[in-house]
Amino acid sequence: MAFQTSCLLTYCVAHCIVRGMVSSEAQTALRENLSLEFRRGALVLAVLSQLHEEQYGYSLKKLLAGRGLEIDEGTLYPLLRRLEAQGLLRSRWRVEDGRPRRYYRASPLGEQLHRELGADWRALARAMEQLLG
Amino acid sequence: MELIDRYVHEVGEHLPRRLRADVQTELRSLLLDAVEEQAREAGHPADGELAKKVLREFGTPQEVAARYAPSPQHLIGPRLFPAYRTAVGIMALVVAALLLAFSVVGILKTIRNPEEAVTLGSAFGVLGKILYTALFNFGLLTLVFAVVEQVQQHREITGKAWDPAALPPVEDPDRVSLPGRVFGLYAILAFAILFNFYPEWVAIFGITPGLGVWHWPLLRPEFKMYLPLLNLWWALAFAFNLIVLRQGRWRQETRWAEFALGLVAIGILVMVILGPPVFRFDQIVKLVLIVALIGKGMESAGRLYRLLRRPAHTIWTSAETESPDPPQN
């Protein structure tokens, strides 16, 4: 009887611990997903803001990191391609030190959207400041 | 670096052909830049470990390729998927019903005539045909939905303003459908007249050059023994439809009566299926009746579930909610 009770007790404790761990992991994953959601919208504007002059992918990453926005390569480089496909960026190949690099720069449409999105962002930031107190 | 070359090659394998070379060239140069930068920071030449670190930070080749893909790739998109899932569900039910019907017929046949028992070979043969038909239909269904998805994706978004006045009216689930009930009355009368006075017209019809129009009556004279029961059911159903039409709205009593009529229909179907042969091509007709029985059974089960789950639904329109208290039932 004592053995069965201790088994049951051990099971209950282990169940609670595992549930707690899973719950905490789920919370972390949820927080990361939600954080990624609202960062995702900002990345396009951040990229456009730094491409008034030509940059290649890695130099742009370092530029953004130097100004406080860390963005992983797996996100940035495909984003540059996508923005180019949408007409917001222009690109050309340049060979430097024997290595081909693709340089990007904002197109006229990209510059226009940068101004418009920048205004939207500032309005949103003011509204969020009021909401968050 | 060999590891980077392998990585870039693997990413390219998951990319559309037209993007592959361009993306691979850019990716290689970016990865080499990253490795060299990290080597400078670490104070030693680039090596395999640094390359692994950079590649891990980059992500798996499949993830990276997915991000480079031009647009979300799906065969059937989120808008159509619910309808697709429903259609597949219905098809699965039909296949399950056919399998069940086949099993029931096989068992009944074996019980009645053990010497004519369904052999394993013939059973597998029929099973194979049903499964083949199911797979074929599943593929066809998927193809149709995929084509519709592609057509919808290419349709231009016109950007028209949305008109609230174009919204469909709220359906009142308790309102009796006039066309449905009238058609029901017509069908009951038609079947009653047909089976009672023109049983020879319950037949399979065909046209053959040289022979003209022909028909194979399905009912044997023995079918007449079911007529009194069928006539009673038709009379009840006719009266029920008239009452429901007159009331104009479904009530708890009429919904329960509809459920009871369904049970009577199930009882009659079971009697005919288990009874002596009364049809030409008796086994085939009874197979069809078994499918009808399964359908009727599912319909009745659904009705019972809805009846037990909640009472008759009440729609409160804005006119009824002008008073502060909700209207009394």
CSV table of C-alpha atoms in Angstrom, one decimal:
chain,number,residue,atom,x,y,z
A,1,MET,CA,0.0,0.0,0.0
A,2,ALA,CA,2.8,2.3,1.0
A,3,PHE,CA,4.6,1.5,-2.2
A,4,GLN,CA,1.6,2.2,-4.3
A,5,THR,CA,1.0,5.5,-2.6
A,6,SER,CA,4.6,6.6,-3.1
A,7,CYS,CA,4.4,5.6,-6.8
A,8,LEU,CA,1.2,7.6,-7.2
A,9,LEU,CA,2.8,10.5,-5.4
A,10,THR,CA,6.0,10.4,-7.5
A,11,TYR,CA,3.8,10.3,-10.7
A,12,CYS,CA,1.8,13.3,-9.5
A,13,VAL,CA,5.0,15.3,-8.7
A,14,ALA,CA,6.7,14.4,-12.0
A,15,HIS,CA,3.5,15.2,-13.9
A,16,CYS,CA,3.3,18.7,-12.3
A,17,ILE,CA,7.0,19.3,-13.0
A,18,VAL,CA,6.7,18.2,-16.7
A,19,ARG,CA,3.6,20.2,-17.1
A,20,GLY,CA,5.3,23.2,-15.6
A,21,MET,CA,8.3,22.8,-17.9
A,22,VAL,CA,6.1,22.3,-21.0
A,23,SER,CA,4.0,25.3,-20.1
A,24,SER,CA,7.1,27.5,-19.6
A,25,GLU,CA,8.6,26.4,-22.9
A,26,ALA,CA,5.2,27.0,-24.6
A,27,GLN,CA,5.1,30.5,-23.1
A,28,THR,CA,8.7,31.2,-24.3
A,29,ALA,CA,7.8,30.0,-27.8
A,30,LEU,CA,4.6,32.1,-27.7
A,31,ARG,CA,6.5,35.2,-26.7
A,32,GLU,CA,9.1,34.7,-29.4
A,33,ASN,CA,6.5,34.2,-32.0
A,34,LEU,CA,4.6,37.3,-31.0
A,35,SER,CA,7.8,39.3,-30.9
A,36,LEU,CA,8.8,38.1,-34.3
A,37,GLU,CA,5.3,39.1,-35.6
A,38,PHE,CA,5.7,42.8,-34.7
A,39,ARG,CA,9.4,42.8,-35.7
A,40,ARG,CA,8.7,41.5,-39.1
A,41,GLY,CA,6.8,44.6,-40.1
A,42,ALA,CA,9.6,46.8,-38.9
A,43,LEU,CA,12.3,45.0,-40.8
A,44,VAL,CA,11.2,46.2,-44.2
A,45,LEU,CA,11.2,49.8,-43.1
A,46,ALA,CA,14.6,49.3,-41.4
A,47,VAL,CA,16.1,47.9,-44.6
A,48,LEU,CA,14.7,50.6,-46.8
A,49,SER,CA,16.0,53.2,-44.4
A,50,GLN,CA,19.6,52.1,-44.9
A,51,LEU,CA,19.6,51.6,-48.6
A,52,HIS,CA,19.9,55.1,-49.9
A,53,GLU,CA,23.4,54.0,-50.8
A,54,GLU,CA,24.5,50.7,-52.1
A,55,GLN,CA,25.0,47.9,-49.6
A,56,TYR,CA,25.5,44.2,-50.0
A,57,GLY,CA,23.8,41.7,-47.7
A,58,TYR,CA,26.5,41.3,-45.1
A,59,SER,CA,27.4,45.0,-44.9
A,60,LEU,CA,23.8,45.9,-44.5
A,61,LYS,CA,23.5,43.3,-41.6
A,62,LYS,CA,26.5,44.9,-39.9
A,63,LEU,CA,25.1,48.4,-40.5
A,64,LEU,CA,21.7,47.5,-38.9
A,65,ALA,CA,23.4,45.7,-36.0
A,66,GLY,CA,25.6,48.8,-35.4
A,67,ARG,CA,22.4,50.8,-35.1
A,68,GLY,CA,20.8,48.4,-32.6
A,69,LEU,CA,18.8,46.2,-34.9
A,70,GLU,CA,20.0,42.6,-34.9
A,71,ILE,CA,18.7,40.6,-37.8
A,72,ASP,CA,19.8,37.1,-38.7
A,73,GLU,CA,21.1,36.4,-42.1
A,74,GLY,CA,18.5,33.8,-42.8
A,75,THR,CA,15.9,36.5,-42.6
A,76,LEU,CA,17.7,39.5,-44.1
A,77,TYR,CA,19.0,38.0,-47.3
A,78,PRO,CA,15.7,36.5,-48.6
A,79,LEU,CA,14.0,39.7,-47.6
A,80,LEU,CA,16.3,41.7,-49.9
A,81,ARG,CA,15.4,39.4,-52.7
A,82,ARG,CA,11.7,39.7,-52.0
A,83,LEU,CA,11.9,43.5,-51.9
A,84,GLU,CA,13.7,43.5,-55.2
A,85,ALA,CA,11.1,41.3,-56.7
A,86,GLN,CA,8.5,43.8,-55.5
A,87,GLY,CA,10.3,46.6,-57.1
A,88,LEU,CA,11.4,48.4,-54.0
A,89,LEU,CA,15.1,47.6,-54.5
A,90,ARG,CA,17.5,47.4,-57.4
A,91,SER,CA,20.6,45.3,-57.4
A,92,ARG,CA,23.7,44.7,-59.4
A,93,TRP,CA,26.7,42.3,-59.2
A,94,ARG,CA,30.1,43.7,-58.4
A,95,VAL,CA,33.2,41.6,-58.1
A,96,GLU,CA,35.5,42.6,-55.3
A,97,ASP,CA,38.6,40.8,-54.2
A,98,GLY,CA,37.7,38.0,-56.7
A,99,ARG,CA,34.3,37.5,-54.9
A,100,PRO,CA,31.0,38.4,-56.6
A,101,ARG,CA,28.7,40.4,-54.3
A,102,ARG,CA,25.2,41.5,-55.0
A,103,TYR,CA,24.7,45.2,-54.1
A,104,TYR,CA,21.3,46.6,-53.3
A,105,ARG,CA,19.9,50.0,-53.3
A,106,ALA,CA,16.4,51.5,-52.9
A,107,SER,CA,14.6,52.2,-56.1
A,108,PRO,CA,12.5,55.3,-56.5
A,109,LEU,CA,9.4,53.3,-55.5
A,110,GLY,CA,11.4,52.1,-52.5
A,111,GLU,CA,12.4,55.6,-51.5
A,112,GLN,CA,8.8,56.8,-51.8
A,113,LEU,CA,7.5,53.9,-49.6
A,114,HIS,CA,10.3,54.5,-47.2
A,115,ARG,CA,8.9,58.0,-46.6
A,116,GLU,CA,5.3,56.9,-46.4
A,117,LEU,CA,6.0,53.9,-44.2
A,118,GLY,CA,8.2,56.1,-42.0
A,119,ALA,CA,5.3,58.5,-41.4
A,120,ASP,CA,3.0,55.5,-40.6
A,121,TRP,CA,5.6,54.2,-38.2
A,122,ARG,CA,5.9,57.4,-36.4
A,123,ALA,CA,2.1,57.7,-36.0
A,124,LEU,CA,2.0,54.1,-34.8
A,125,ALA,CA,4.8,54.8,-32.3
A,126,ARG,CA,3.0,57.8,-30.9
A,127,ALA,CA,-0.2,55.8,-30.6
A,128,MET,CA,1.6,52.9,-28.9
A,129,GLU,CA,3.4,55.3,-26.5
A,130,GLN,CA,0.0,56.5,-25.4
A,131,LEU,CA,-1.5,53.0,-25.1
A,132,LEU,CA,1.5,51.7,-23.1
A,133,GLY,CA,1.6,54.8,-20.9
B,1,MET,CA,35.3,25.9,-48.1
B,2,GLU,CA,33.9,22.5,-48.7
B,3,LEU,CA,31.2,22.6,-46.0
B,4,ILE,CA,29.9,25.9,-47.3
B,5,ASP,CA,29.8,24.5,-50.9
B,6,ARG,CA,27.8,21.5,-49.6
B,7,TYR,CA,25.4,23.8,-47.8
B,8,VAL,CA,24.9,26.1,-50.8
B,9,HIS,CA,24.3,23.1,-53.0
B,10,GLU,CA,21.7,21.7,-50.6
B,11,VAL,CA,19.8,25.1,-50.4
B,12,GLY,CA,19.8,25.1,-54.2
B,13,GLU,CA,18.2,21.7,-54.3
B,14,HIS,CA,15.1,23.2,-52.6
B,15,LEU,CA,14.9,26.2,-54.8
B,16,PRO,CA,13.1,26.7,-58.1
B,17,ARG,CA,15.4,26.2,-61.0
B,18,ARG,CA,15.2,29.8,-62.3
B,19,LEU,CA,16.4,31.2,-58.9
B,20,ARG,CA,19.0,28.5,-58.1
B,21,ALA,CA,22.2,29.8,-59.7
B,22,ASP,CA,21.7,33.4,-58.7
B,23,VAL,CA,20.8,32.6,-55.1
B,24,GLN,CA,23.6,30.1,-54.7
B,25,THR,CA,26.2,32.6,-56.0
B,26,GLU,CA,25.0,35.3,-53.6
B,27,LEU,CA,24.6,32.9,-50.7
B,28,ARG,CA,28.2,31.6,-51.1
B,29,SER,CA,29.7,35.0,-51.0
B,30,LEU,CA,27.6,36.1,-48.0
B,31,LEU,CA,28.6,33.0,-46.0
B,32,LEU,CA,32.2,33.4,-46.8
B,33,ASP,CA,32.0,37.1,-45.7
B,34,ALA,CA,30.4,35.9,-42.4
B,35,VAL,CA,33.0,33.2,-41.8
B,36,GLU,CA,35.9,35.6,-42.5
B,37,GLU,CA,34.4,38.2,-40.1
B,38,GLN,CA,34.0,35.7,-37.3
B,39,ALA,CA,37.6,34.5,-37.9
B,40,ARG,CA,38.9,38.1,-37.6
B,41,GLU,CA,37.0,38.5,-34.4
B,42,ALA,CA,38.2,35.1,-33.1
B,43,GLY,CA,41.8,35.9,-34.0
B,44,HIS,CA,42.5,32.8,-36.0
B,45,PRO,CA,42.0,31.6,-39.6
B,46,ALA,CA,38.7,30.4,-40.7
B,47,ASP,CA,38.2,26.7,-40.1
B,48,GLY,CA,35.5,24.1,-40.2
B,49,GLU,CA,34.2,24.8,-36.7
B,50,LEU,CA,33.6,28.5,-37.6
B,51,ALA,CA,31.9,27.5,-40.8
B,52,LYS,CA,29.6,25.1,-38.8
B,53,LYS,CA,28.8,27.9,-36.4
B,54,VAL,CA,27.9,30.3,-39.2
B,55,LEU,CA,25.8,27.7,-40.9
B,56,ARG,CA,23.9,26.8,-37.7
B,57,GLU,CA,23.1,30.5,-37.2
B,58,PHE,CA,21.9,30.7,-40.8
B,59,GLY,CA,19.4,27.8,-40.5
B,60,THR,CA,18.8,24.5,-42.2
B,61,PRO,CA,19.0,24.5,-46.0
B,62,GLN,CA,15.3,23.7,-46.2
B,63,GLU,CA,14.4,26.7,-44.0
B,64,VAL,CA,16.6,29.1,-45.9
B,65,ALA,CA,15.3,27.8,-49.3
B,66,ALA,CA,11.7,28.3,-48.0
B,67,ARG,CA,12.5,31.9,-47.2
B,68,TYR,CA,13.9,32.5,-50.7
B,69,ALA,CA,10.8,31.0,-52.3
B,70,PRO,CA,9.0,33.7,-54.3
B,71,SER,CA,5.6,33.3,-52.6
B,72,PRO,CA,3.8,30.9,-50.2
B,73,GLN,CA,3.8,27.5,-52.0
B,74,HIS,CA,0.6,25.5,-51.5
B,75,LEU,CA,-1.5,23.3,-53.6
B,76,ILE,CA,-4.7,24.2,-51.9
B,77,GLY,CA,-4.7,27.5,-50.0
B,78,PRO,CA,-6.2,28.5,-46.6
B,79,ARG,CA,-9.3,29.9,-48.3
B,80,LEU,CA,-10.3,26.7,-50.1
B,81,PHE,CA,-8.9,24.2,-47.6
B,82,PRO,CA,-12.0,24.0,-45.3
B,83,ALA,CA,-14.2,23.2,-48.3
B,84,TYR,CA,-11.6,20.7,-49.5
B,85,ARG,CA,-11.5,19.0,-46.1
B,86,THR,CA,-15.3,18.8,-46.0
B,87,ALA,CA,-15.4,17.3,-49.5
B,88,VAL,CA,-12.7,14.7,-48.6
B,89,GLY,CA,-14.7,13.9,-45.4
B,90,ILE,CA,-17.9,13.3,-47.3
B,91,MET,CA,-16.0,11.1,-49.8
B,92,ALA,CA,-14.4,9.1,-46.9
B,93,LEU,CA,-17.9,8.6,-45.5
B,94,VAL,CA,-19.2,7.3,-48.8
B,95,VAL,CA,-16.3,4.9,-49.1
B,96,ALA,CA,-16.8,3.8,-45.5
B,97,ALA,CA,-20.5,3.3,-46.2
B,98,LEU,CA,-19.7,1.2,-49.3
B,99,LEU,CA,-17.3,-0.9,-47.4
B,100,LEU,CA,-19.8,-1.4,-44.6
B,101,ALA,CA,-22.5,-2.2,-47.1
B,102,PHE,CA,-20.3,-4.7,-48.8
B,103,SER,CA,-19.4,-6.4,-45.5
B,104,VAL,CA,-23.1,-6.5,-44.4
B,105,VAL,CA,-24.1,-8.1,-47.7
B,106,GLY,CA,-21.3,-10.6,-47.5
B,107,ILE,CA,-22.3,-11.6,-44.0
B,108,LEU,CA,-26.0,-11.9,-44.8
B,109,LYS,CA,-25.2,-13.9,-47.9
B,110,THR,CA,-22.9,-16.2,-45.9
B,111,ILE,CA,-25.6,-16.7,-43.2
B,112,ARG,CA,-28.3,-17.5,-45.7
B,113,ASN,CA,-26.4,-19.8,-47.9
B,114,PRO,CA,-23.1,-21.0,-46.4
B,115,GLU,CA,-22.3,-22.8,-49.7
B,116,GLU,CA,-22.4,-19.4,-51.5
B,117,ALA,CA,-20.2,-17.8,-48.9
B,118,VAL,CA,-18.1,-14.8,-50.1
B,119,THR,CA,-14.6,-16.1,-50.7
B,120,LEU,CA,-11.5,-14.3,-49.5
B,121,GLY,CA,-10.4,-13.8,-53.1
B,122,SER,CA,-13.7,-12.2,-54.2
B,123,ALA,CA,-13.7,-10.1,-51.0
B,124,PHE,CA,-10.3,-8.8,-51.7
B,125,GLY,CA,-11.3,-8.2,-55.3
B,126,VAL,CA,-14.2,-6.0,-54.4
B,127,LEU,CA,-12.2,-4.3,-51.6
B,128,GLY,CA,-9.5,-3.5,-54.1
B,129,LYS,CA,-12.1,-1.9,-56.5
B,130,ILE,CA,-13.6,0.2,-53.8
B,131,LEU,CA,-10.2,1.4,-52.6
B,132,TYR,CA,-9.1,2.1,-56.2
B,133,THR,CA,-12.3,4.1,-56.8
B,134,ALA,CA,-11.7,6.0,-53.5
B,135,LEU,CA,-8.0,6.8,-54.5
B,136,PHE,CA,-9.1,7.9,-58.0
B,137,ASN,CA,-11.8,10.2,-56.6
B,138,PHE,CA,-9.4,11.6,-54.0
B,139,GLY,CA,-6.9,12.4,-56.7
B,140,LEU,CA,-9.6,14.0,-58.9
B,141,LEU,CA,-11.0,16.0,-56.0
B,142,THR,CA,-7.5,17.3,-55.1
B,143,LEU,CA,-6.8,18.2,-58.8
B,144,VAL,CA,-10.1,20.1,-59.1
B,145,PHE,CA,-9.4,22.1,-55.9
B,146,ALA,CA,-5.8,22.7,-57.0
B,147,VAL,CA,-7.0,24.1,-60.3
B,148,VAL,CA,-9.5,26.3,-58.6
B,149,GLU,CA,-6.8,27.5,-56.3
B,150,GLN,CA,-4.5,28.5,-59.1
B,151,VAL,CA,-7.3,30.2,-61.0
B,152,GLN,CA,-8.2,32.2,-57.9
B,153,GLN,CA,-4.6,33.2,-57.3
B,154,HIS,CA,-4.4,34.7,-60.7
B,155,ARG,CA,-7.6,36.6,-60.4
B,156,GLU,CA,-6.9,40.4,-59.9
B,157,ILE,CA,-7.9,42.0,-56.7
B,158,THR,CA,-10.2,44.8,-57.9
B,159,GLY,CA,-10.1,46.8,-54.7
B,160,LYS,CA,-13.9,47.5,-54.9
B,161,ALA,CA,-15.4,48.9,-51.7
B,162,TRP,CA,-17.3,46.3,-49.7
B,163,ASP,CA,-21.1,46.8,-49.7
B,164,PRO,CA,-22.8,45.8,-46.4
B,165,ALA,CA,-26.1,45.8,-48.2
B,166,ALA,CA,-24.9,42.8,-50.3
B,167,LEU,CA,-24.7,40.6,-47.2
B,168,PRO,CA,-27.1,37.6,-47.4
B,169,PRO,CA,-30.0,37.6,-45.0
B,170,VAL,CA,-29.7,35.8,-41.7
B,171,GLU,CA,-31.2,32.3,-42.2
B,172,ASP,CA,-33.8,31.3,-39.7
B,173,PRO,CA,-33.2,27.6,-39.0
B,174,ASP,CA,-36.7,27.3,-37.7
B,175,ARG,CA,-38.3,28.6,-40.8
B,176,VAL,CA,-39.9,25.9,-43.0
B,177,SER,CA,-38.6,25.8,-46.5
B,178,LEU,CA,-41.6,26.1,-48.8
B,179,PRO,CA,-40.0,24.7,-51.9
B,180,GLY,CA,-38.5,21.9,-49.9
B,181,ARG,CA,-41.8,20.9,-48.3
B,182,VAL,CA,-43.8,21.3,-51.5
B,183,PHE,CA,-41.3,19.1,-53.4
B,184,GLY,CA,-41.5,16.6,-50.5
B,185,LEU,CA,-45.3,16.4,-50.9
B,186,TYR,CA,-45.0,16.0,-54.7
B,187,ALA,CA,-42.4,13.2,-54.3
B,188,ILE,CA,-44.5,11.3,-51.7
B,189,LEU,CA,-47.5,11.4,-54.0
B,190,ALA,CA,-45.5,10.5,-57.0
B,191,PHE,CA,-43.9,7.5,-55.3
B,192,ALA,CA,-47.2,6.4,-53.9
B,193,ILE,CA,-48.9,6.5,-57.3
B,194,LEU,CA,-46.0,4.9,-59.0
B,195,PHE,CA,-45.6,2.0,-56.6
B,196,ASN,CA,-49.3,1.3,-56.2
B,197,PHE,CA,-50.6,1.7,-59.7
B,198,TYR,CA,-47.6,1.6,-62.1
B,199,PRO,CA,-45.1,-0.8,-60.4
B,200,GLU,CA,-43.9,-1.9,-63.8
B,201,TRP,CA,-42.4,1.6,-64.3
B,202,VAL,CA,-40.1,1.2,-61.4
B,203,ALA,CA,-37.5,-0.1,-63.8
B,204,ILE,CA,-34.1,0.4,-65.5
B,205,PHE,CA,-34.6,2.2,-68.8
B,206,GLY,CA,-32.3,2.1,-71.8
B,207,ILE,CA,-32.2,2.8,-75.5
B,208,THR,CA,-30.6,0.4,-77.9
B,209,PRO,CA,-30.4,1.0,-81.7
B,210,GLY,CA,-32.7,-1.5,-83.4
B,211,LEU,CA,-34.6,-2.3,-80.2
B,212,GLY,CA,-35.7,1.3,-79.3
B,213,VAL,CA,-36.5,2.1,-75.7
B,214,TRP,CA,-36.6,-0.8,-73.3
B,215,HIS,CA,-37.1,-1.2,-69.6
B,216,TRP,CA,-36.4,-3.9,-67.0
B,217,PRO,CA,-38.9,-3.7,-64.2
B,218,LEU,CA,-37.2,-3.9,-60.9
B,219,LEU,CA,-40.1,-5.0,-58.8
B,220,ARG,CA,-41.3,-8.6,-58.5
B,221,PRO,CA,-45.0,-9.3,-57.7
B,222,GLU,CA,-43.9,-10.3,-54.2
B,223,PHE,CA,-43.1,-6.6,-53.6
B,224,LYS,CA,-46.9,-6.0,-53.0
B,225,MET,CA,-46.6,-7.4,-49.5
B,226,TYR,CA,-44.8,-4.2,-48.5
B,227,LEU,CA,-47.3,-1.8,-50.0
B,228,PRO,CA,-49.6,-1.5,-47.0
B,229,LEU,CA,-46.6,-0.5,-44.8
B,230,LEU,CA,-45.3,1.8,-47.4
B,231,ASN,CA,-48.7,3.4,-48.0
B,232,LEU,CA,-49.0,4.0,-44.2
B,233,TRP,CA,-45.6,5.6,-44.1
B,234,TRP,CA,-46.4,7.8,-47.2
B,235,ALA,CA,-49.7,8.9,-45.6
B,236,LEU,CA,-47.9,9.8,-42.4
B,237,ALA,CA,-45.2,11.7,-44.2
B,238,PHE,CA,-47.8,13.5,-46.4
B,239,ALA,CA,-49.8,14.6,-43.4
B,240,PHE,CA,-46.6,15.6,-41.5
B,241,ASN,CA,-45.5,17.8,-44.4
B,242,LEU,CA,-48.9,19.4,-44.6
B,243,ILE,CA,-48.8,20.2,-40.9
B,244,VAL,CA,-45.3,21.6,-41.0
B,245,LEU,CA,-46.3,23.7,-44.0
B,246,ARG,CA,-49.3,25.1,-42.3
B,247,GLN,CA,-47.4,26.0,-39.1
B,248,GLY,CA,-44.7,27.7,-41.2
B,249,ARG,CA,-42.0,27.2,-38.5
B,250,TRP,CA,-40.4,24.1,-37.0
B,251,ARG,CA,-41.2,23.4,-33.4
B,252,GLN,CA,-39.9,20.8,-30.9
B,253,GLU,CA,-42.9,18.6,-31.5
B,254,THR,CA,-42.6,18.6,-35.3
B,255,ARG,CA,-38.8,18.0,-35.1
B,256,TRP,CA,-39.4,15.0,-32.9
B,257,ALA,CA,-42.1,13.8,-35.3
B,258,GLU,CA,-39.7,14.2,-38.2
B,259,PHE,CA,-37.1,12.1,-36.2
B,260,ALA,CA,-39.8,9.4,-35.5
B,261,LEU,CA,-40.7,9.3,-39.2
B,262,GLY,CA,-37.1,8.8,-40.0
B,263,LEU,CA,-37.0,5.8,-37.6
B,264,VAL,CA,-40.1,4.3,-39.3
B,265,ALA,CA,-38.3,4.7,-42.6
B,266,ILE,CA,-35.3,2.9,-41.2
B,267,GLY,CA,-37.5,0.1,-39.9
B,268,ILE,CA,-39.1,-0.4,-43.3
B,269,LEU,CA,-35.7,-0.4,-45.1
B,270,VAL,CA,-34.4,-3.0,-42.7
B,271,MET,CA,-37.5,-5.2,-43.2
B,272,VAL,CA,-37.1,-5.0,-47.0
B,273,ILE,CA,-33.4,-5.7,-46.9
B,274,LEU,CA,-33.7,-8.7,-44.6
B,275,GLY,CA,-36.9,-9.9,-46.2
B,276,PRO,CA,-37.3,-12.3,-49.1
B,277,PRO,CA,-36.2,-11.3,-52.6
B,278,VAL,CA,-38.8,-8.9,-54.0
B,279,PHE,CA,-36.6,-7.2,-56.6
B,280,ARG,CA,-35.1,-8.3,-59.8
B,281,PHE,CA,-31.3,-8.0,-59.4
B,282,ASP,CA,-32.2,-8.4,-55.8
B,283,GLN,CA,-28.7,-8.2,-54.4
B,284,ILE,CA,-27.8,-5.1,-56.2
B,285,VAL,CA,-31.0,-3.3,-55.3
B,286,LYS,CA,-30.5,-4.3,-51.7
B,287,LEU,CA,-27.0,-3.0,-51.7
B,288,VAL,CA,-28.3,0.3,-52.8
B,289,LEU,CA,-30.9,0.1,-50.1
B,290,ILE,CA,-28.2,-0.6,-47.5
B,291,VAL,CA,-26.4,2.5,-48.6
B,292,ALA,CA,-29.7,4.4,-48.3
B,293,LEU,CA,-30.2,2.8,-44.8
B,294,ILE,CA,-26.7,4.0,-43.7
B,295,GLY,CA,-27.5,7.5,-45.0
B,296,LYS,CA,-30.8,7.5,-43.3
B,297,GLY,CA,-29.3,6.2,-40.1
B,298,MET,CA,-26.6,9.0,-40.1
B,299,GLU,CA,-29.3,11.6,-40.9
B,300,SER,CA,-31.4,10.4,-38.0
B,301,ALA,CA,-28.5,10.3,-35.6
B,302,GLY,CA,-27.6,13.8,-36.6
B,303,ARG,CA,-31.2,14.9,-35.9
B,304,LEU,CA,-31.3,13.2,-32.5
B,305,TYR,CA,-28.0,14.8,-31.6
B,306,ARG,CA,-29.3,18.3,-32.5
B,307,LEU,CA,-32.6,17.7,-30.7
B,308,LEU,CA,-30.9,16.6,-27.5
B,309,ARG,CA,-28.1,19.2,-27.6
B,310,ARG,CA,-30.2,22.2,-27.5
B,311,PRO,CA,-33.9,23.3,-27.8
B,312,ALA,CA,-35.3,25.0,-31.0
B,313,HIS,CA,-33.1,27.9,-31.9
B,314,THR,CA,-34.6,31.4,-31.6
B,315,ILE,CA,-33.3,34.2,-33.7
B,316,TRP,CA,-33.6,37.6,-32.1
B,317,THR,CA,-33.8,40.4,-34.7
B,318,SER,CA,-33.1,44.0,-33.9
B,319,ALA,CA,-36.9,44.7,-33.8
B,320,GLU,CA,-37.3,42.2,-31.0
B,321,THR,CA,-34.4,43.5,-29.0
B,322,GLU,CA,-35.7,47.0,-28.6
B,323,SER,CA,-37.1,46.3,-25.1
B,324,PRO,CA,-34.5,45.9,-22.4
B,325,ASP,CA,-35.4,42.4,-21.6
B,326,PRO,CA,-35.0,39.5,-24.1
B,327,PRO,CA,-38.2,38.2,-25.6
B,328,GLN,CA,-39.9,35.3,-23.9
B,329,ASN,CA,-40.2,32.0,-25.9
